[in-house]
């Protein structure tokens, strides 16, 4: 997606409140935002009223994404691709499906299946090589399909294995060709700063009220060097 890459190149922070259906994305766009994040947390809550613990799959997510993108062609949608919904071939299918549904970007993470919300306790991640192969599959799918979609690589390794292992994975994801790197649930502002400065690539922050990461303003995140910020419960919190 040219718009996102231009903003990343210009080192301008993109702020993306989370959506969960077509009308929530429309509200976000009409409020003046140029991007939104279709989160698995939001879709699970809106469709079924359940937590984000792996109960929804590819078919439900891509259907919701298609409806959001069709109703809101003016806004860049980052779709939560979770673990890719299976092995490397499933990851490739997910990337192509999301791109054809209209997503500007897709996020692929390294949790085990079934996954958990990134700010829940008890998370586990797949081994390093498997995590890296997911991102390689995503990048390969984009190249071979010729579809224009930004690849967001996420690690949840901070909680079970520590900050250094999380950074090792993110550097590997960067080497595989990911466009935007995401460390889920850093524990404090210093870890946010270290992540953004040490990765030397576009970095994403996830701000969840009551979560494990301090909720910082867009201005502060821009100062720290972030390129993309998602405010996870902006609309749910207003209900």
Short mmCIF file of C-alpha atoms in Angstrom, two decimals, residues 82-207:
data_model
loop_
_atom_site.label_atom_id
_atom_site.label_comp_id
_atom_site.label_asym_id
_atom_site.label_seq_id
_atom_site.Cartn_x
_atom_site.Cartn_y
_atom_site.Cartn_z
CA UNK A 82 -3.27 -13.81 13.74
CA UNK A 83 -0.95 -16.83 13.32
CA UNK A 84 -1.80 -17.23 9.63
CA UNK A 85 -4.30 -19.96 10.62
CA UNK A 86 -2.01 -22.94 10.14
CA UNK A 87 1.29 -23.82 8.50
CA UNK A 88 3.30 -21.81 5.97
CA UNK A 89 0.86 -22.64 3.17
CA UNK A 90 -2.00 -21.31 5.29
CA UNK A 91 -0.03 -18.13 5.92
CA UNK A 92 0.39 -17.66 2.17
CA UNK A 93 -3.32 -18.20 1.61
CA UNK A 94 -4.18 -15.73 4.37
CA UNK A 95 -1.96 -13.01 2.91
CA UNK A 96 -3.44 -13.39 -0.57
CA UNK A 97 -7.00 -13.57 0.80
CA UNK A 98 -6.57 -10.42 2.86
CA UNK A 99 -5.01 -8.53 -0.04
CA UNK A 100 -7.84 -9.50 -2.38
CA UNK A 101 -10.36 -8.46 0.29
CA UNK A 102 -8.87 -4.97 0.19
CA UNK A 103 -6.49 -4.84 3.15
CA UNK A 104 -3.65 -2.35 2.97
CA UNK A 105 -1.65 -4.42 5.44
CA UNK A 106 -1.72 -7.74 7.26
CA UNK A 107 -0.24 -8.68 10.62
CA UNK A 108 1.23 -12.15 11.21
CA UNK A 109 2.36 -13.21 14.69
CA UNK A 110 4.42 -15.95 16.32
CA UNK A 111 2.04 -17.27 18.97
CA UNK A 112 1.06 -20.91 19.14
CA UNK A 113 -2.43 -21.98 18.11
CA UNK A 114 -4.89 -21.34 19.68
CA UNK A 115 -3.56 -17.86 20.40
CA UNK A 116 -4.46 -15.40 23.14
CA UNK A 117 -4.92 -11.64 23.26
CA UNK A 118 -1.49 -10.03 23.37
CA UNK A 119 -2.03 -8.51 26.82
CA UNK A 120 -3.30 -11.69 28.48
CA UNK A 121 -1.14 -13.88 30.71
CA UNK A 122 -0.19 -17.40 29.71
CA UNK A 123 0.94 -16.75 26.13
CA UNK A 124 3.29 -19.09 24.29
CA UNK A 125 5.17 -18.66 21.02
CA UNK A 126 6.38 -21.09 18.38
CA UNK A 127 10.11 -21.84 18.05
CA UNK A 128 12.32 -19.21 16.43
CA UNK A 129 12.71 -20.96 13.06
CA UNK A 130 8.97 -21.56 12.72
CA UNK A 131 8.25 -17.94 13.56
CA UNK A 132 10.70 -16.79 10.93
CA UNK A 133 9.23 -19.16 8.35
CA UNK A 134 5.79 -17.58 8.82
CA UNK A 135 7.12 -14.16 7.86
CA UNK A 136 9.08 -15.62 4.96
CA UNK A 137 5.90 -17.28 3.70
CA UNK A 138 3.98 -14.00 3.98
CA UNK A 139 6.61 -12.06 2.03
CA UNK A 140 6.84 -14.81 -0.59
CA UNK A 141 3.06 -14.81 -1.03
CA UNK A 142 3.04 -11.07 -1.65
CA UNK A 143 5.85 -11.26 -4.19
CA UNK A 144 4.50 -14.25 -6.08
CA UNK A 145 0.92 -12.95 -6.18
CA UNK A 146 1.92 -9.46 -7.29
CA UNK A 147 -0.54 -7.99 -4.77
CA UNK A 148 0.36 -4.79 -2.93
CA UNK A 149 0.04 -5.38 0.81
CA UNK A 150 2.23 -4.28 3.71
CA UNK A 151 3.55 -7.16 5.85
CA UNK A 152 3.47 -6.50 9.60
CA UNK A 153 5.52 -8.96 11.66
CA UNK A 154 4.58 -9.33 15.32
CA UNK A 155 6.25 -11.15 18.17
CA UNK A 156 4.71 -12.04 21.52
CA UNK A 157 8.01 -13.42 22.82
CA UNK A 158 8.50 -10.58 25.34
CA UNK A 159 6.23 -12.20 27.94
CA UNK A 160 7.47 -15.82 27.87
CA UNK A 161 11.13 -15.28 26.85
CA UNK A 162 12.09 -11.68 27.57
CA UNK A 163 12.90 -8.51 25.67
CA UNK A 164 16.16 -9.71 24.09
CA UNK A 165 14.55 -12.79 22.51
CA UNK A 166 11.71 -10.65 21.21
CA UNK A 167 14.22 -8.30 19.56
CA UNK A 168 16.13 -11.25 18.08
CA UNK A 169 12.94 -12.39 16.39
CA UNK A 170 12.08 -8.91 15.13
CA UNK A 171 15.52 -8.50 13.55
CA UNK A 172 15.00 -11.86 11.81
CA UNK A 173 11.56 -10.76 10.58
CA UNK A 174 13.10 -7.57 9.24
CA UNK A 175 15.72 -9.63 7.37
CA UNK A 176 12.93 -11.68 5.79
CA UNK A 177 11.39 -8.52 4.30
CA UNK A 178 8.67 -7.44 6.75
CA UNK A 179 7.68 -3.79 6.28
CA UNK A 180 6.51 -2.95 9.81
CA UNK A 181 7.74 -4.56 13.05
CA UNK A 182 5.60 -5.01 16.14
CA UNK A 183 6.74 -5.93 19.65
CA UNK A 184 3.61 -6.84 21.58
CA UNK A 185 3.26 -5.82 25.24
CA UNK A 186 6.55 -4.10 26.14
CA UNK A 187 6.50 -3.54 29.87
CA UNK A 188 7.43 0.14 30.14
CA UNK A 189 8.36 3.28 28.22
CA UNK A 190 12.05 2.36 28.22
CA UNK A 191 11.30 -0.88 26.37
CA UNK A 192 9.17 1.05 23.87
CA UNK A 193 12.09 3.44 23.32
CA UNK A 194 14.65 0.66 22.95
CA UNK A 195 12.47 -1.25 20.51
CA UNK A 196 11.84 1.74 18.25
CA UNK A 197 15.47 2.85 18.28
CA UNK A 198 17.19 -0.53 18.00
CA UNK A 199 15.04 -2.09 15.27
CA UNK A 200 16.03 0.64 12.75
CA UNK A 201 12.85 0.06 10.73
CA UNK A 202 9.20 1.18 10.89
CA UNK A 203 7.88 0.18 14.34
CA UNK A 204 4.35 -0.28 15.62
CA UNK A 205 2.91 0.27 19.10
CA UNK A 206 -0.32 -1.16 20.53
CA UNK A 207 -1.98 0.88 23.28
#
